[in-house]
PDB file of C-alpha atoms in Angstrom:
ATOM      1  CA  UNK A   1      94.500  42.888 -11.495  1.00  0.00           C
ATOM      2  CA  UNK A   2      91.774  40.436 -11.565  1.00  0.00           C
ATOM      3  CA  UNK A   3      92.651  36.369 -11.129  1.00  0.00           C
ATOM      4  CA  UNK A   4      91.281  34.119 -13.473  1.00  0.00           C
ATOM      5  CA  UNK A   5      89.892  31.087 -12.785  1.00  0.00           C
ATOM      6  CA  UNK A   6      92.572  29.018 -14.116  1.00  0.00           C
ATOM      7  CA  UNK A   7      94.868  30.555 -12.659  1.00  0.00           C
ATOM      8  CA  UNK A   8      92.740  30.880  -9.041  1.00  0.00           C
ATOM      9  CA  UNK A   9      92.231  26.965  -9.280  1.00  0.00           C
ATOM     10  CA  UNK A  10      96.129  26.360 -10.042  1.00  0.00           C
ATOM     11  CA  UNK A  11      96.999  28.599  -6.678  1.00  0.00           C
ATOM     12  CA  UNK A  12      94.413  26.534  -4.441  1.00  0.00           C
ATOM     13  CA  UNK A  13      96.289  23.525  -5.926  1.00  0.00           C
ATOM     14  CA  UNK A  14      99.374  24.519  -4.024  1.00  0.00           C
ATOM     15  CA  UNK A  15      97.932  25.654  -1.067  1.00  0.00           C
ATOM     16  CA  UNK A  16      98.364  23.103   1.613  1.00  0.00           C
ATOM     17  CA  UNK A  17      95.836  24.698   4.193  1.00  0.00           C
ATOM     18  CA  UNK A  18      93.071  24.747   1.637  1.00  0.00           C
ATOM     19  CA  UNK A  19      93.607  21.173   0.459  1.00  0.00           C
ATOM     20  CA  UNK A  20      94.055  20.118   4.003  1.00  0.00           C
ATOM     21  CA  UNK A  21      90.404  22.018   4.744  1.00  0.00           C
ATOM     22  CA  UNK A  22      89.105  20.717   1.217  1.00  0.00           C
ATOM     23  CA  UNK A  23      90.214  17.035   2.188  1.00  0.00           C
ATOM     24  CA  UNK A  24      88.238  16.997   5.704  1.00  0.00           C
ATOM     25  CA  UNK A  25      85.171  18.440   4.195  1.00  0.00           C
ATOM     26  CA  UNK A  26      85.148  16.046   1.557  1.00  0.00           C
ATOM     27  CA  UNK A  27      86.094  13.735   4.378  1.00  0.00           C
ATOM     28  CA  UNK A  28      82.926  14.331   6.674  1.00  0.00           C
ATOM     29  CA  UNK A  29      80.299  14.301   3.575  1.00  0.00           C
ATOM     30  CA  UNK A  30      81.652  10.895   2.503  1.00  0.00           C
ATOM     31  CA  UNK A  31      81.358  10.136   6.302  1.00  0.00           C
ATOM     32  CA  UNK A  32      77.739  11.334   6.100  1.00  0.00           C
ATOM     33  CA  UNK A  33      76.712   9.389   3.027  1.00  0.00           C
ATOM     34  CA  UNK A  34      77.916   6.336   4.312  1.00  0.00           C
ATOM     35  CA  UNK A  35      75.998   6.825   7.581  1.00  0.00           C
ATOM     36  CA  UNK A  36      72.735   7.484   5.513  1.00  0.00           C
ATOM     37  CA  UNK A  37      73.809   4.636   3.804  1.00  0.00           C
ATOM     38  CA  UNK A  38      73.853   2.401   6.752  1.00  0.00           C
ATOM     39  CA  UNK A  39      70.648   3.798   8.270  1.00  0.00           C
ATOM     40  CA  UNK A  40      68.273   3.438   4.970  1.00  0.00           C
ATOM     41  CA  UNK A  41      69.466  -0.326   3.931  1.00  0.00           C
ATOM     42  CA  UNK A  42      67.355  -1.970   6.526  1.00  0.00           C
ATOM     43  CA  UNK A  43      64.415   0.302   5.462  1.00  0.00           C
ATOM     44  CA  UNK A  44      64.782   0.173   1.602  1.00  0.00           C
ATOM     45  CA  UNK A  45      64.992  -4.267   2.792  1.00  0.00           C
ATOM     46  CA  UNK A  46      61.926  -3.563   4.207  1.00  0.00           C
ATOM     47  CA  UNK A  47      59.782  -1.751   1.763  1.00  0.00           C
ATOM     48  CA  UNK A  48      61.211  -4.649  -0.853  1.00  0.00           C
ATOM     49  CA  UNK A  49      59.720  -7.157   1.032  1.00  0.00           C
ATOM     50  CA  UNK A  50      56.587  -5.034   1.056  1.00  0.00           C
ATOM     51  CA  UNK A  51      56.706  -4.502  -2.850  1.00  0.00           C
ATOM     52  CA  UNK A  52      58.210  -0.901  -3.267  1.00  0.00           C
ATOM     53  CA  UNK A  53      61.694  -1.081  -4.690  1.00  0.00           C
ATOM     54  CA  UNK A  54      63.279   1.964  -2.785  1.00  0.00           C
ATOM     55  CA  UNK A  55      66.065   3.361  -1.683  1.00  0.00           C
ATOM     56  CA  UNK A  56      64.912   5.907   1.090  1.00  0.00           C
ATOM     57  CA  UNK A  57      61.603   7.447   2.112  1.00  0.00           C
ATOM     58  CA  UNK A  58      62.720  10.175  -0.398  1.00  0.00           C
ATOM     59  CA  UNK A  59      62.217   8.073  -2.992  1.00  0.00           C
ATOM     60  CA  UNK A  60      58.621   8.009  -2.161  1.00  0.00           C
ATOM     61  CA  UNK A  61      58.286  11.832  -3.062  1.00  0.00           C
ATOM     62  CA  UNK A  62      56.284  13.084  -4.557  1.00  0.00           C
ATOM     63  CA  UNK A  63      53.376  10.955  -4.139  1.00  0.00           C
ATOM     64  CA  UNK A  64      52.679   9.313  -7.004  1.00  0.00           C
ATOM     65  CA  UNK A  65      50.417   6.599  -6.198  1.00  0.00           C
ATOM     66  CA  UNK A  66      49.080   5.300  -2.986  1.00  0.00           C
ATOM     67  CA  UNK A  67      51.022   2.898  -0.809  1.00  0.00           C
ATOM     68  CA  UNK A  68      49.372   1.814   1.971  1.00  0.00           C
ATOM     69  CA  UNK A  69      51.379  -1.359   2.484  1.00  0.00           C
ATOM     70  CA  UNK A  70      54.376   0.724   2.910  1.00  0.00           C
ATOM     71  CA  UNK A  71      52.337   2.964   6.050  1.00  0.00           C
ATOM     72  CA  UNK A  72      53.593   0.176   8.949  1.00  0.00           C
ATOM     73  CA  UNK A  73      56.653   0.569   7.918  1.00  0.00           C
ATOM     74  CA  UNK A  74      57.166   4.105   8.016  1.00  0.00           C
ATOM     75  CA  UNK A  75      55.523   4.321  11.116  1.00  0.00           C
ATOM     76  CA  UNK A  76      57.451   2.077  12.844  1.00  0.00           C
ATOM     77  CA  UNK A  77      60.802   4.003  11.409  1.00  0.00           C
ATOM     78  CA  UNK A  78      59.121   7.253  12.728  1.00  0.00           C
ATOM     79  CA  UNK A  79      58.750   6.014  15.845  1.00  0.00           C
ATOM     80  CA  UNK A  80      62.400   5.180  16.270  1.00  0.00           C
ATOM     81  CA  UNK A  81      64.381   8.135  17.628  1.00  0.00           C
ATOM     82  CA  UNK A  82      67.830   6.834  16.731  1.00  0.00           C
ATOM     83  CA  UNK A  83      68.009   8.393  13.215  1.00  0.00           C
ATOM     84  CA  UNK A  84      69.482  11.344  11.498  1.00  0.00           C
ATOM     85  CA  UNK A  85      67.088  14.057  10.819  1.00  0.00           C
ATOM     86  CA  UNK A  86      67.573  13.566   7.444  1.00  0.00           C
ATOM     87  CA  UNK A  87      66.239   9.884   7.367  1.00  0.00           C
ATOM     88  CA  UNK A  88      63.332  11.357  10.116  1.00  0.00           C
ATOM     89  CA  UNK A  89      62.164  13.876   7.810  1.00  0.00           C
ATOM     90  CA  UNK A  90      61.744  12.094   4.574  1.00  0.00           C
ATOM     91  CA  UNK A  91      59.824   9.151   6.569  1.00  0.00           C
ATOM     92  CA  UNK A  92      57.368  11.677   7.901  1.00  0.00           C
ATOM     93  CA  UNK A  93      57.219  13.537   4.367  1.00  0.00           C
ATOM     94  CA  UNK A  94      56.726  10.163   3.388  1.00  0.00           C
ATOM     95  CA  UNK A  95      53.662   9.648   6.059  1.00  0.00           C
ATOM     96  CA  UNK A  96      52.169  12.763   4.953  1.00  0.00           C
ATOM     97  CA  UNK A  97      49.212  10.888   2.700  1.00  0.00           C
ATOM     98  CA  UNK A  98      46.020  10.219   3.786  1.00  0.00           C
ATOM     99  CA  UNK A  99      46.688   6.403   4.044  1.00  0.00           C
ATOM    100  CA  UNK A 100      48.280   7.616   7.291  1.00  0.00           C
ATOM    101  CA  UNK A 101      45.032   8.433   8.743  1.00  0.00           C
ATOM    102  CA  UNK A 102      44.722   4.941  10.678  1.00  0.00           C
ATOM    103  CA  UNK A 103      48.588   6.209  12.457  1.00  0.00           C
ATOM    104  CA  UNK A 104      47.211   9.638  13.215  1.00  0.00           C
ATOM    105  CA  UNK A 105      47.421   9.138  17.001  1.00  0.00           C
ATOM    106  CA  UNK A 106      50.587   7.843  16.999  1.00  0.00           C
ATOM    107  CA  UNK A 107      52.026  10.474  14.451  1.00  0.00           C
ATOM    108  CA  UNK A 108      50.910  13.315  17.023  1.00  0.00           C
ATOM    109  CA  UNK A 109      52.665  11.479  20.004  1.00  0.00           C
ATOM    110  CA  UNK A 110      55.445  11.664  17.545  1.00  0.00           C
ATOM    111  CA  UNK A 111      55.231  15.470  17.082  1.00  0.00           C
ATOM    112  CA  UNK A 112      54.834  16.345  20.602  1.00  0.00           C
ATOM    113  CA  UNK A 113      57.579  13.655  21.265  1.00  0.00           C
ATOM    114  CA  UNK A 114      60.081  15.537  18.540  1.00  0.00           C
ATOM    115  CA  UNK A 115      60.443  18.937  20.745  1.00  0.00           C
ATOM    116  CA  UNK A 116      64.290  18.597  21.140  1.00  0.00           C
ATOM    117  CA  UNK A 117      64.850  17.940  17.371  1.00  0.00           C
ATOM    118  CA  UNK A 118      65.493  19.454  14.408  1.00  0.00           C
ATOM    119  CA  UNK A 119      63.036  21.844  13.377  1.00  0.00           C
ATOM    120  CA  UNK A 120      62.499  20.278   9.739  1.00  0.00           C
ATOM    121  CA  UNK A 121      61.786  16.941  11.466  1.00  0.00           C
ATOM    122  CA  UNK A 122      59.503  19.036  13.442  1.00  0.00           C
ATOM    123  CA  UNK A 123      57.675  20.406  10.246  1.00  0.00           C
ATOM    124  CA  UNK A 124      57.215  16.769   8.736  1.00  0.00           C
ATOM    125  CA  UNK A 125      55.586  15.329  11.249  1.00  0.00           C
ATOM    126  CA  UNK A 126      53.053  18.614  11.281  1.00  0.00           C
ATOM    127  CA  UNK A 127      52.813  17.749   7.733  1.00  0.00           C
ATOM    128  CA  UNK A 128      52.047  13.926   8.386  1.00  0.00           C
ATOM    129  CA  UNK A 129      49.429  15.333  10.914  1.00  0.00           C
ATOM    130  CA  UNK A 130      47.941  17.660   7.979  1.00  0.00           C
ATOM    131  CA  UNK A 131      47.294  15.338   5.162  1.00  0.00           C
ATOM    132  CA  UNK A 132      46.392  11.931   7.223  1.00  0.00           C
ATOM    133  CA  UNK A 133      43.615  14.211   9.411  1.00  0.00           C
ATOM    134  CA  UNK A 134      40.491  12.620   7.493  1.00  0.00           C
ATOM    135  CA  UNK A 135      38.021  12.112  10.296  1.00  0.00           C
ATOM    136  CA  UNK A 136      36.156  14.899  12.664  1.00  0.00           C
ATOM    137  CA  UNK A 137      38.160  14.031  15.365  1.00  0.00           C
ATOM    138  CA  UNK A 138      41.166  14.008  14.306  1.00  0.00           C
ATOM    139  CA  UNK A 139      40.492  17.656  12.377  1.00  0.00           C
ATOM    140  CA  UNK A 140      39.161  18.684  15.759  1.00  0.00           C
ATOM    141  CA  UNK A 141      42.682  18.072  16.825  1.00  0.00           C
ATOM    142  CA  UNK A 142      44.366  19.956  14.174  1.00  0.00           C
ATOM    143  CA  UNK A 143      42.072  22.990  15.009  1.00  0.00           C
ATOM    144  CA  UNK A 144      43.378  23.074  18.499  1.00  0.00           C
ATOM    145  CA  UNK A 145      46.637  22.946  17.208  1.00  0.00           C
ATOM    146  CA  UNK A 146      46.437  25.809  14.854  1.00  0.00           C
ATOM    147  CA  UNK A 147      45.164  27.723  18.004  1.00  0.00           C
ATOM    148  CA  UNK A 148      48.026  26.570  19.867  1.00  0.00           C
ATOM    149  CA  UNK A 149      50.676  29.693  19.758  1.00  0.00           C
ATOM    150  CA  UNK A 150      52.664  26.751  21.841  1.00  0.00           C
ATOM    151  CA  UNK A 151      53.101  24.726  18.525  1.00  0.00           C
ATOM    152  CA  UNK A 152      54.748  28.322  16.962  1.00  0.00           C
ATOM    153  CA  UNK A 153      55.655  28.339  13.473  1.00  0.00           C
ATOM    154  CA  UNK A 154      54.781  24.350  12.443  1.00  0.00           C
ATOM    155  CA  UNK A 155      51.249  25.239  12.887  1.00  0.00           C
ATOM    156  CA  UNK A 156      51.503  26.987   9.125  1.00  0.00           C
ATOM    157  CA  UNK A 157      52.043  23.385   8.504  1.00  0.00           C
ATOM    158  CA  UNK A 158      48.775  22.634   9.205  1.00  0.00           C
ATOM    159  CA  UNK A 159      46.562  24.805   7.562  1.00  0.00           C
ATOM    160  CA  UNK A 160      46.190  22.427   4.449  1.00  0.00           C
ATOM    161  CA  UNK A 161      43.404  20.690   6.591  1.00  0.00           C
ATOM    162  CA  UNK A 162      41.318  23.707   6.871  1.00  0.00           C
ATOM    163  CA  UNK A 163      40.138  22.854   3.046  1.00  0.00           C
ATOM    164  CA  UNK A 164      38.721  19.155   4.873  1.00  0.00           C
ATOM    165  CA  UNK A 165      37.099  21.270   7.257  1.00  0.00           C
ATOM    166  CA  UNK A 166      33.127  21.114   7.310  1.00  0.00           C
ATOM    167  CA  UNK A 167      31.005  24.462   8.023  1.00  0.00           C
ATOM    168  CA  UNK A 168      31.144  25.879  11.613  1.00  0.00           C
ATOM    169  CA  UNK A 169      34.654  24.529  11.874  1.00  0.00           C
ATOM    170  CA  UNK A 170      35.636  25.408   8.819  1.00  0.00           C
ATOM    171  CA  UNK A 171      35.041  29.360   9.124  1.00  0.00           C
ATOM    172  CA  UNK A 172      35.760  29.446  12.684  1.00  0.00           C
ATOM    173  CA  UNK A 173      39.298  28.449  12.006  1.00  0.00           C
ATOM    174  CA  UNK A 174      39.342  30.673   8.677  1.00  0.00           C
ATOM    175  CA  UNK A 175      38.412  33.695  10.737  1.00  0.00           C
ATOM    176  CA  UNK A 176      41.135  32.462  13.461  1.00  0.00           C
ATOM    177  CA  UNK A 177      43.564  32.312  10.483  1.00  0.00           C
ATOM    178  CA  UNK A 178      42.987  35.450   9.089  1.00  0.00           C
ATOM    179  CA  UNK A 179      43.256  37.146  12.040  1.00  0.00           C
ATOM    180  CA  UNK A 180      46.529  36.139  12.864  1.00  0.00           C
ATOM    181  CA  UNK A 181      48.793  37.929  10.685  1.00  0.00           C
ATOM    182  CA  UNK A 182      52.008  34.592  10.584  1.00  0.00           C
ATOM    183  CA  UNK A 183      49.158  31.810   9.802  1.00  0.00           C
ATOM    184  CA  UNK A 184      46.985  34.434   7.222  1.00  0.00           C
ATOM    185  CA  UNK A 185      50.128  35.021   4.952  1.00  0.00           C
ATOM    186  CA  UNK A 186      50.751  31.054   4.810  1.00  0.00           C
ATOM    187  CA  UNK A 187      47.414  30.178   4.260  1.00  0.00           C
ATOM    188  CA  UNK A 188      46.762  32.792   1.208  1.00  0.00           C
ATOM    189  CA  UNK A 189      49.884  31.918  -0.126  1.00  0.00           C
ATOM    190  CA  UNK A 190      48.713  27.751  -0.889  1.00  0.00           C
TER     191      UNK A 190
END
C-alpha cells in the first residue's frame, strides 16, 4: 500500500541515519555559503567603492547597462586563482561585455591558464573572450581558436564573434563552422 507523504515525512523524522545524513548535508551547504560569503565581501567592498552596490559578480547578470569602471576590478579577481569556481565563473560571465575589450590579452592568458579547472570556469572565460573580441586582431585570435580542435567543446563558446566578423573572415569561418558537425549545431541554434 502506497505511503503518504505525511506519513513518509513522520517516518524520516525518526530515522536517525537519515537525519544524521540530512544534518551533514545541510551542514556542508551552510559551510559553502559562508565560504562564498567570505570570498565575495572584499569584491562587493570593491565594486562599492567603484559605484556598483553588489553583492557578487552575479549580481551583474544580465547586463543591464555598461560598467566599465567595474572592468579592473573583475580582471584583477579573474586573475586570482585562489577562488571557488563559483566566484571564477560569475566574474568572467561578468567580463563577458565588450568593455572588456582593453583586458582581452589578459583574459586569453586566463583561459589557457584555466586548463586544470572546472569546465564552467573554462566556458566563461571563452565567453569573456567572445563578447570583448572588438578589434581585427583580437577576432583573428578567436578564429584560430574556433579552428583549434585543442580548445574542444568551449570553442561553441565562441562562435558569437563570427556575427563581428568582416567578409573573407567572416565566411571562411562560417564555412569552417558548418562543416564541422559539434560547432554547426551550436551556431544554428543562437
Amino acid at each position: 500500500m502506497p505511503i503518504t507523504a505525511k506519513e513518509l515525512m513522520e517516518k524520516l523524522a525518526k530515522d536517525k541515519d537519515y537525519q544524521e545524513r540530512a544534518r551533514k548535508k545541510k551542514a556542508k551547504i551552510l559551510e559553502a555559503a559562508a565560504k562564498l560569503d567570505k570570498e565575495y565581501k572584499p569584491f562587493s567592498r570593491e565594486c562599492k567603492r567603484a559605484g556598483h552596490s553588489v553583492e557578487t559578480a552575479w549580481d551583474l547578470l544580465p547586463v543591464k547597462k555598461p560598467y566599465p569602471e567595474l572592468m579592473p576590478i573583475l580582471m584583477k579577481y579573474l586573475e586570482e586563482k585562489n577562488h571557488s569556481p563559483r566566484f571564477r565563473d560569475g566574474v568572467a560571465r561578468a567580463m563577458a561585455v565588450p568593455e572588456a575589450s582593453p583586458y582581452f590579452d589578459r583574459i586569453l592568458a586566463q583561459y589557457y591558464d584555466a586548463k586544470d579547472e572546472h569546465e564552467t570556469v573554462r566556458w566563461a572565460i571563452a565567453l569573456a573572450i567572445c563578447e570583448s573580441a572588438r578589434t581585427q586582431e583580437q577576432l583573428d585570435v578567436v578564429e584560430q581558436m574556433i579552428y583549434d580542435e585543442k580548445v574542444g567543446n568551449d570553442r561553441n563558446a565562441l562562435l558569437g564573434a563570427i556575427k563581428r566578423m568582416k567578409g573573407e573572415q567572416k565566411k571562411r569561418c562560417l564555412a569552417y563552422v558548418n562543416d564541422t558537425e559539434a560547432l554547426r549545431i551550436n551556431l544554428h541554434s543562437r
